[in-house]
Amino acid sequence: MSHLGGGARGCRTGALDIVPGGACRSALVVGCGRGGTLLIQAVGAVLPAALAVALSPFPLIGIVLILAGRHGRRNGLLFTAGWIVGLGIAATLVVVVFGGADDPESPSSAIADWGRVLAGAALIVLGARTWWQRPRAGDETGTPRWMASLDDLSASRALLLGLLLSGANPKNLVLTASAATSIVEAGAHHGDLVVAVTVFVLIGSCTVLGAVVIHLLGGQRAALFLDSVRQFIITNSAVITAIVLLLLGASILGDGLTGLGR
C-alpha cells in the first residue's frame, strides 16, 4: 500500500485505504485524470473572451500603423511586449482577487456571478450603441484621431501604448475579468492555472503577434497585405465591434445568471 501511495504522487489517494485490489488502480487513474480535465475545462472557458480580445479592431489597426511607421520593427515588438504583459497582469490580478470563486457557496463566487451579469449587460448595451452609431452607406470613415501619430512613436510610448490598450482598456478589462474568473471557477490550480492564463494571453494576442510576424517575414508584400487589413478594419470596425460585443455580452450574462441560479 505504501508503495502504491508513493507512486501516485500528485493524485488523490484517499480511496486506497478502502478500495481493495484492482480497484485501487482505477481510483488512481480517476484522481490523476481530474487535473487534466480541469485544465481542459479552464482553457475551453476562456476561449470566447480571448477571441473577443484578439478581434478587437483598435489594437490591430494600431499595430499595423506602428509597423508601417518609422522604427516599425522596434516599435512593433515593443507594442506587442506591452500588450502581452498588460493582458497577463490584468488576468493575474483577477485570479488573485477571485481565488475562492471555485466554491459555489463562497462570497467570491457570488460576487463573480453578479459581476458577470453586470459586465454582460454592459457589453450588450455597448454593442447595441456601437451598432446604432455605425457609419451608414456613403459615410466617410477615417482613422481615429488617437491613431494619427502612431507612425512616429518613441520606444517608451510604443511599450506604454501596448500596456494601456490591453491592460487598461475598459472593454478588455471586462473580457479579461470574465476569462480569469472562468479559470478560477473551473477549479484550475497551480500549474493548470498558469497554463490556462497563458493560453488566454496568447490567444488574446494572436492577431497582434500575427501582424508582427507577417511584417518581419513578408517584406513588401506583407506591408501591402497589412495595409489592406487595416483599411478593411477601419471601414468595418463598428460592425465587427458591435457583433463581438453583443455575442460575448449575451454569453457572459447567461453564465452569470446560471451561476446565480445554482
C-alpha positions as a LaTeX table, in Angstrom:
\begin{tabular}{lrrr}
\hline
Residue & $x$ (\AA) & $y$ (\AA) & $z$ (\AA) \\
\hline
Met1 & 0.00 & 0.00 & 0.00 \\
Ser2 & 2.79 & 2.46 & 0.83 \\
His3 & 4.43 & 1.69 & $-2.46$ \\
Leu4 & 1.25 & 2.44 & $-4.36$ \\
Gly5 & 0.72 & 5.69 & $-2.45$ \\
Gly6 & 4.25 & 6.85 & $-3.28$ \\
Gly7 & 3.81 & 6.06 & $-6.96$ \\
Ala8 & 0.62 & 8.11 & $-7.11$ \\
Arg9 & 2.23 & 11.38 & $-6.15$ \\
Gly10 & 0.09 & 14.28 & $-7.26$ \\
Cys11 & $-3.08$ & 12.10 & $-7.40$ \\
Arg12 & $-5.94$ & 11.73 & $-4.94$ \\
Thr13 & $-5.10$ & 8.56 & $-2.98$ \\
Gly14 & $-7.65$ & 8.58 & $-0.17$ \\
Ala15 & $-9.57$ & 5.75 & $-1.86$ \\
Leu16 & $-6.59$ & 3.40 & $-1.48$ \\
Asp17 & $-7.41$ & 2.59 & 2.12 \\
Ile18 & $-10.93$ & 1.38 & 1.40 \\
Val19 & $-10.84$ & 0.03 & $-2.15$ \\
Pro20 & $-9.05$ & $-3.33$ & $-2.37$ \\
Gly21 & $-7.08$ & $-4.97$ & $-5.15$ \\
Gly22 & $-7.53$ & $-3.93$ & $-8.74$ \\
Ala23 & $-9.95$ & $-1.14$ & $-7.88$ \\
Cys24 & $-7.01$ & 0.83 & $-6.49$ \\
Arg25 & $-5.63$ & 1.32 & $-9.98$ \\
Ser26 & $-8.97$ & 2.66 & $-11.23$ \\
Ala27 & $-9.18$ & 5.10 & $-8.35$ \\
Leu28 & $-5.67$ & 6.32 & $-9.09$ \\
Val29 & $-6.47$ & 6.83 & $-12.75$ \\
Val30 & $-9.57$ & 8.85 & $-11.89$ \\
Gly31 & $-7.59$ & 11.02 & $-9.45$ \\
Cys32 & $-4.78$ & 11.59 & $-11.92$ \\
Gly33 & $-7.13$ & 12.38 & $-14.80$ \\
Arg34 & $-9.04$ & 15.03 & $-12.88$ \\
Gly35 & $-6.24$ & 17.58 & $-13.21$ \\
Gly36 & $-6.20$ & 17.26 & $-16.99$ \\
Thr37 & $-9.98$ & 17.57 & $-17.15$ \\
Leu38 & $-9.92$ & 20.76 & $-15.08$ \\
Leu39 & $-7.26$ & 22.24 & $-17.34$ \\
Ile40 & $-9.29$ & 21.44 & $-20.47$ \\
Gln41 & $-12.39$ & 22.99 & $-18.86$ \\
Ala42 & $-10.45$ & 26.10 & $-17.88$ \\
Val43 & $-8.95$ & 26.54 & $-21.36$ \\
Gly44 & $-12.34$ & 25.99 & $-23.00$ \\
Ala45 & $-13.93$ & 28.57 & $-20.70$ \\
Val46 & $-11.51$ & 31.34 & $-21.71$ \\
Leu47 & $-11.69$ & 30.84 & $-25.49$ \\
Pro48 & $-14.67$ & 33.16 & $-26.24$ \\
Ala49 & $-13.23$ & 36.07 & $-24.24$ \\
Ala50 & $-9.72$ & 35.50 & $-25.62$ \\
Leu51 & $-11.01$ & 35.56 & $-29.21$ \\
Ala52 & $-13.02$ & 38.71 & $-28.50$ \\
Val53 & $-9.85$ & 40.41 & $-27.21$ \\
Ala54 & $-7.92$ & 39.23 & $-30.27$ \\
Leu55 & $-10.61$ & 40.51 & $-32.67$ \\
Ser56 & $-10.76$ & 43.99 & $-31.13$ \\
Pro57 & $-10.20$ & 46.38 & $-34.07$ \\
Phe58 & $-8.22$ & 49.09 & $-32.30$ \\
Pro59 & $-5.04$ & 47.18 & $-31.36$ \\
Leu60 & $-4.88$ & 45.56 & $-34.78$ \\
Ile61 & $-5.21$ & 48.92 & $-36.55$ \\
Gly62 & $-2.68$ & 50.33 & $-34.10$ \\
Ile63 & $-0.05$ & 47.63 & $-34.64$ \\
Val64 & $-0.40$ & 47.87 & $-38.43$ \\
Leu65 & 0.10 & 51.65 & $-38.31$ \\
Ile66 & 3.07 & 51.26 & $-35.97$ \\
Leu67 & 4.68 & 48.64 & $-38.21$ \\
Ala68 & 4.24 & 50.92 & $-41.24$ \\
Gly69 & 5.87 & 53.89 & $-39.50$ \\
Arg70 & 9.42 & 54.86 & $-38.66$ \\
His71 & 11.18 & 52.30 & $-36.45$ \\
Gly72 & 8.31 & 49.96 & $-37.27$ \\
Arg73 & 10.15 & 46.78 & $-36.34$ \\
Arg74 & 11.37 & 48.08 & $-32.97$ \\
Asn75 & 8.11 & 49.76 & $-32.01$ \\
Gly76 & 6.05 & 46.80 & $-33.21$ \\
Leu77 & 7.97 & 44.41 & $-30.98$ \\
Leu78 & 7.71 & 46.79 & $-28.01$ \\
Phe79 & 3.97 & 47.34 & $-28.53$ \\
Thr80 & 3.46 & 43.56 & $-28.67$ \\
Ala81 & 5.51 & 43.05 & $-25.49$ \\
Gly82 & 3.45 & 45.71 & $-23.72$ \\
Trp83 & 0.21 & 44.15 & $-24.96$ \\
Ile84 & 1.16 & 40.68 & $-23.70$ \\
Val85 & 2.39 & 41.96 & $-20.32$ \\
Gly86 & $-0.74$ & 44.09 & $-19.83$ \\
Leu87 & $-3.08$ & 41.16 & $-20.52$ \\
Gly88 & $-1.04$ & 38.91 & $-18.25$ \\
Ile89 & $-1.08$ & 41.39 & $-15.36$ \\
Ala90 & $-4.83$ & 42.03 & $-15.67$ \\
Ala91 & $-5.63$ & 38.30 & $-15.75$ \\
Thr92 & $-3.32$ & 37.57 & $-12.81$ \\
Leu93 & $-4.90$ & 40.30 & $-10.67$ \\
Val94 & $-8.40$ & 38.92 & $-11.29$ \\
Val95 & $-7.23$ & 35.39 & $-10.45$ \\
Val96 & $-5.78$ & 36.64 & $-7.16$ \\
Val97 & $-8.89$ & 38.66 & $-6.23$ \\
Phe98 & $-11.35$ & 35.85 & $-7.06$ \\
Gly99 & $-9.20$ & 32.97 & $-5.86$ \\
Gly100 & $-12.10$ & 31.38 & $-3.93$ \\
Ala101 & $-14.67$ & 31.54 & $-6.72$ \\
Asp102 & $-14.39$ & 27.79 & $-7.41$ \\
Asp103 & $-16.53$ & 27.24 & $-4.28$ \\
Pro104 & $-20.16$ & 27.95 & $-5.31$ \\
Glu105 & $-21.03$ & 28.85 & $-1.71$ \\
Ser106 & $-18.22$ & 31.39 & $-1.28$ \\
Pro107 & $-18.72$ & 35.19 & $-1.36$ \\
Ser108 & $-16.17$ & 35.35 & $-4.20$ \\
Ser109 & $-18.38$ & 33.12 & $-6.35$ \\
Ala110 & $-21.46$ & 35.26 & $-5.77$ \\
Ile111 & $-19.50$ & 38.45 & $-6.50$ \\
Ala112 & $-18.10$ & 36.88 & $-9.67$ \\
Asp113 & $-21.60$ & 35.88 & $-10.86$ \\
Trp114 & $-23.04$ & 39.34 & $-10.20$ \\
Gly115 & $-20.00$ & 40.83 & $-11.91$ \\
Arg116 & $-20.73$ & 38.66 & $-14.96$ \\
Val117 & $-24.36$ & 39.79 & $-15.03$ \\
Leu118 & $-23.36$ & 43.45 & $-14.88$ \\
Ala119 & $-20.49$ & 43.03 & $-17.35$ \\
Gly120 & $-22.64$ & 41.07 & $-19.81$ \\
Ala121 & $-25.40$ & 43.66 & $-19.66$ \\
Ala122 & $-22.85$ & 46.46 & $-20.14$ \\
Leu123 & $-21.34$ & 44.74 & $-23.18$ \\
Ile124 & $-24.79$ & 44.24 & $-24.73$ \\
Val125 & $-25.63$ & 47.93 & $-24.21$ \\
Leu126 & $-22.24$ & 48.97 & $-25.61$ \\
Gly127 & $-22.67$ & 46.63 & $-28.58$ \\
Ala128 & $-26.15$ & 47.97 & $-29.33$ \\
Arg129 & $-24.88$ & 51.55 & $-29.06$ \\
Thr130 & $-21.96$ & 50.79 & $-31.37$ \\
Trp131 & $-24.32$ & 49.21 & $-33.89$ \\
Trp132 & $-26.71$ & 52.15 & $-33.74$ \\
Gln133 & $-23.89$ & 54.65 & $-34.28$ \\
Arg134 & $-22.14$ & 52.69 & $-37.04$ \\
Pro135 & $-21.34$ & 54.58 & $-40.25$ \\
Arg136 & $-24.08$ & 54.24 & $-42.85$ \\
Ala137 & $-23.55$ & 53.60 & $-46.57$ \\
Gly138 & $-21.83$ & 56.59 & $-48.11$ \\
Asp139 & $-20.45$ & 57.91 & $-44.80$ \\
Glu140 & $-16.76$ & 58.69 & $-44.82$ \\
Thr141 & $-14.66$ & 56.62 & $-42.42$ \\
Gly142 & $-11.22$ & 57.67 & $-41.29$ \\
Thr143 & $-8.53$ & 56.64 & $-38.89$ \\
Pro144 & $-9.44$ & 57.60 & $-35.30$ \\
Arg145 & $-7.65$ & 60.70 & $-34.04$ \\
Trp146 & $-5.64$ & 58.90 & $-31.36$ \\
Met147 & $-4.03$ & 56.78 & $-34.08$ \\
Ala148 & $-2.84$ & 59.71 & $-36.17$ \\
Ser149 & 0.65 & 59.86 & $-34.63$ \\
Leu150 & 1.35 & 56.13 & $-34.35$ \\
Asp151 & 3.77 & 56.14 & $-37.25$ \\
Asp152 & 6.39 & 58.10 & $-35.25$ \\
Leu153 & 6.31 & 56.72 & $-31.72$ \\
Ser154 & 9.25 & 56.64 & $-29.33$ \\
Ala155 & 10.23 & 53.26 & $-27.92$ \\
Ser156 & 8.80 & 54.03 & $-24.48$ \\
Arg157 & 5.48 & 55.26 & $-25.92$ \\
Ala158 & 5.13 & 52.13 & $-28.06$ \\
Leu159 & 5.59 & 49.93 & $-24.97$ \\
Leu160 & 3.21 & 52.06 & $-22.89$ \\
Leu161 & 0.56 & 52.07 & $-25.62$ \\
Gly162 & 0.61 & 48.27 & $-25.73$ \\
Leu163 & 0.19 & 48.13 & $-21.95$ \\
Leu164 & $-2.70$ & 50.61 & $-21.94$ \\
Leu165 & $-4.61$ & 49.10 & $-24.86$ \\
Ser166 & $-4.51$ & 45.63 & $-23.33$ \\
Gly167 & $-4.45$ & 46.05 & $-19.55$ \\
Ala168 & $-6.20$ & 49.41 & $-19.04$ \\
Asn169 & $-8.77$ & 49.29 & $-21.86$ \\
Pro170 & $-12.21$ & 49.05 & $-20.15$ \\
Lys171 & $-13.59$ & 46.56 & $-22.70$ \\
Asn172 & $-10.51$ & 44.37 & $-22.40$ \\
Leu173 & $-10.69$ & 44.56 & $-18.62$ \\
Val174 & $-14.25$ & 43.21 & $-18.70$ \\
Leu175 & $-13.26$ & 40.40 & $-21.07$ \\
Thr176 & $-10.11$ & 39.57 & $-19.11$ \\
Ala177 & $-12.00$ & 39.56 & $-15.83$ \\
Ser178 & $-14.60$ & 37.20 & $-17.27$ \\
Ala179 & $-11.94$ & 34.84 & $-18.63$ \\
Ala180 & $-9.86$ & 34.83 & $-15.45$ \\
Thr181 & $-12.94$ & 34.23 & $-13.29$ \\
Ser182 & $-13.90$ & 31.29 & $-15.52$ \\
Ile183 & $-10.44$ & 29.80 & $-14.99$ \\
Val184 & $-10.81$ & 30.00 & $-11.23$ \\
Glu185 & $-14.37$ & 28.64 & $-11.25$ \\
Ala186 & $-13.22$ & 25.67 & $-13.34$ \\
Gly187 & $-11.09$ & 24.64 & $-10.35$ \\
Ala188 & $-7.68$ & 25.09 & $-12.02$ \\
His189 & $-4.83$ & 25.50 & $-9.53$ \\
His190 & $-1.05$ & 25.90 & $-9.56$ \\
Gly191 & 0.38 & 24.69 & $-12.88$ \\
Asp192 & $-3.04$ & 24.33 & $-14.54$ \\
Leu193 & $-3.85$ & 27.91 & $-13.53$ \\
Val194 & $-0.64$ & 29.21 & $-15.09$ \\
Val195 & $-1.24$ & 27.24 & $-18.29$ \\
Ala196 & $-4.84$ & 28.47 & $-18.64$ \\
Val197 & $-3.86$ & 32.12 & $-18.10$ \\
Thr198 & $-1.00$ & 31.71 & $-20.60$ \\
Val199 & $-3.37$ & 30.25 & $-23.19$ \\
Phe200 & $-5.75$ & 33.18 & $-22.70$ \\
Val201 & $-2.94$ & 35.72 & $-23.13$ \\
Leu202 & $-1.54$ & 34.01 & $-26.23$ \\
Ile203 & $-4.93$ & 33.67 & $-27.94$ \\
Gly204 & $-5.85$ & 37.23 & $-26.98$ \\
Ser205 & $-2.56$ & 38.38 & $-28.52$ \\
Cys206 & $-2.64$ & 36.21 & $-31.66$ \\
Thr207 & $-3.71$ & 38.96 & $-34.08$ \\
Val208 & $-1.10$ & 41.41 & $-32.79$ \\
Leu209 & 1.59 & 38.71 & $-32.80$ \\
Gly210 & 0.48 & 37.57 & $-36.25$ \\
Ala211 & 0.79 & 41.10 & $-37.67$ \\
Val212 & 4.33 & 41.42 & $-36.31$ \\
Val213 & 5.39 & 38.01 & $-37.66$ \\
Ile214 & 3.93 & 38.80 & $-41.10$ \\
His215 & 5.74 & 42.14 & $-41.11$ \\
Leu216 & 9.07 & 40.61 & $-40.10$ \\
Leu217 & 8.94 & 37.77 & $-42.61$ \\
Gly218 & 6.90 & 39.07 & $-45.53$ \\
Gly219 & 8.71 & 42.16 & $-46.82$ \\
Gln220 & 6.87 & 44.48 & $-49.22$ \\
Arg221 & 4.06 & 42.01 & $-49.93$ \\
Ala222 & 3.38 & 41.83 & $-46.20$ \\
Ala223 & 3.22 & 45.63 & $-45.99$ \\
Leu224 & 0.60 & 45.73 & $-48.75$ \\
Phe225 & $-1.40$ & 42.94 & $-47.14$ \\
Leu226 & $-1.35$ & 44.58 & $-43.69$ \\
Asp227 & $-2.40$ & 47.90 & $-45.20$ \\
Ser228 & $-5.41$ & 46.23 & $-46.85$ \\
Val229 & $-6.29$ & 44.61 & $-43.49$ \\
Arg230 & $-6.02$ & 47.99 & $-41.77$ \\
Gln231 & $-8.31$ & 49.64 & $-44.30$ \\
Phe232 & $-10.88$ & 46.85 & $-44.08$ \\
Ile233 & $-10.96$ & 47.05 & $-40.29$ \\
Ile234 & $-11.22$ & 50.85 & $-40.28$ \\
Thr235 & $-14.15$ & 50.65 & $-42.70$ \\
Asn236 & $-15.93$ & 47.85 & $-40.80$ \\
Ser237 & $-14.69$ & 48.36 & $-37.23$ \\
Ala238 & $-18.08$ & 49.45 & $-35.86$ \\
Val239 & $-19.90$ & 46.41 & $-37.27$ \\
Ile240 & $-17.16$ & 43.99 & $-36.13$ \\
Thr241 & $-17.07$ & 45.52 & $-32.65$ \\
Ala242 & $-20.86$ & 45.56 & $-32.28$ \\
Ile243 & $-21.26$ & 41.91 & $-33.27$ \\
Val244 & $-18.44$ & 40.74 & $-30.97$ \\
Leu245 & $-19.79$ & 42.75 & $-28.03$ \\
Leu246 & $-23.38$ & 41.58 & $-28.48$ \\
Leu247 & $-22.49$ & 37.89 & $-28.78$ \\
Leu248 & $-20.00$ & 37.91 & $-25.94$ \\
Gly249 & $-22.22$ & 40.06 & $-23.73$ \\
Ala250 & $-25.07$ & 37.57 & $-24.13$ \\
Ser251 & $-22.72$ & 34.69 & $-23.29$ \\
Ile252 & $-21.30$ & 36.38 & $-20.17$ \\
Leu253 & $-24.76$ & 37.48 & $-18.98$ \\
Gly254 & $-26.06$ & 33.92 & $-19.43$ \\
Asp255 & $-23.14$ & 32.48 & $-17.45$ \\
Gly256 & $-23.75$ & 34.94 & $-14.63$ \\
Leu257 & $-27.46$ & 34.20 & $-14.43$ \\
Thr258 & $-26.74$ & 30.47 & $-14.47$ \\
Gly259 & $-24.31$ & 30.88 & $-11.59$ \\
Leu260 & $-26.79$ & 32.91 & $-9.54$ \\
Gly261 & $-29.44$ & 30.25 & $-10.13$ \\
Arg262 & $-27.39$ & 27.42 & $-8.65$ \\
\hline
\end{tabular}
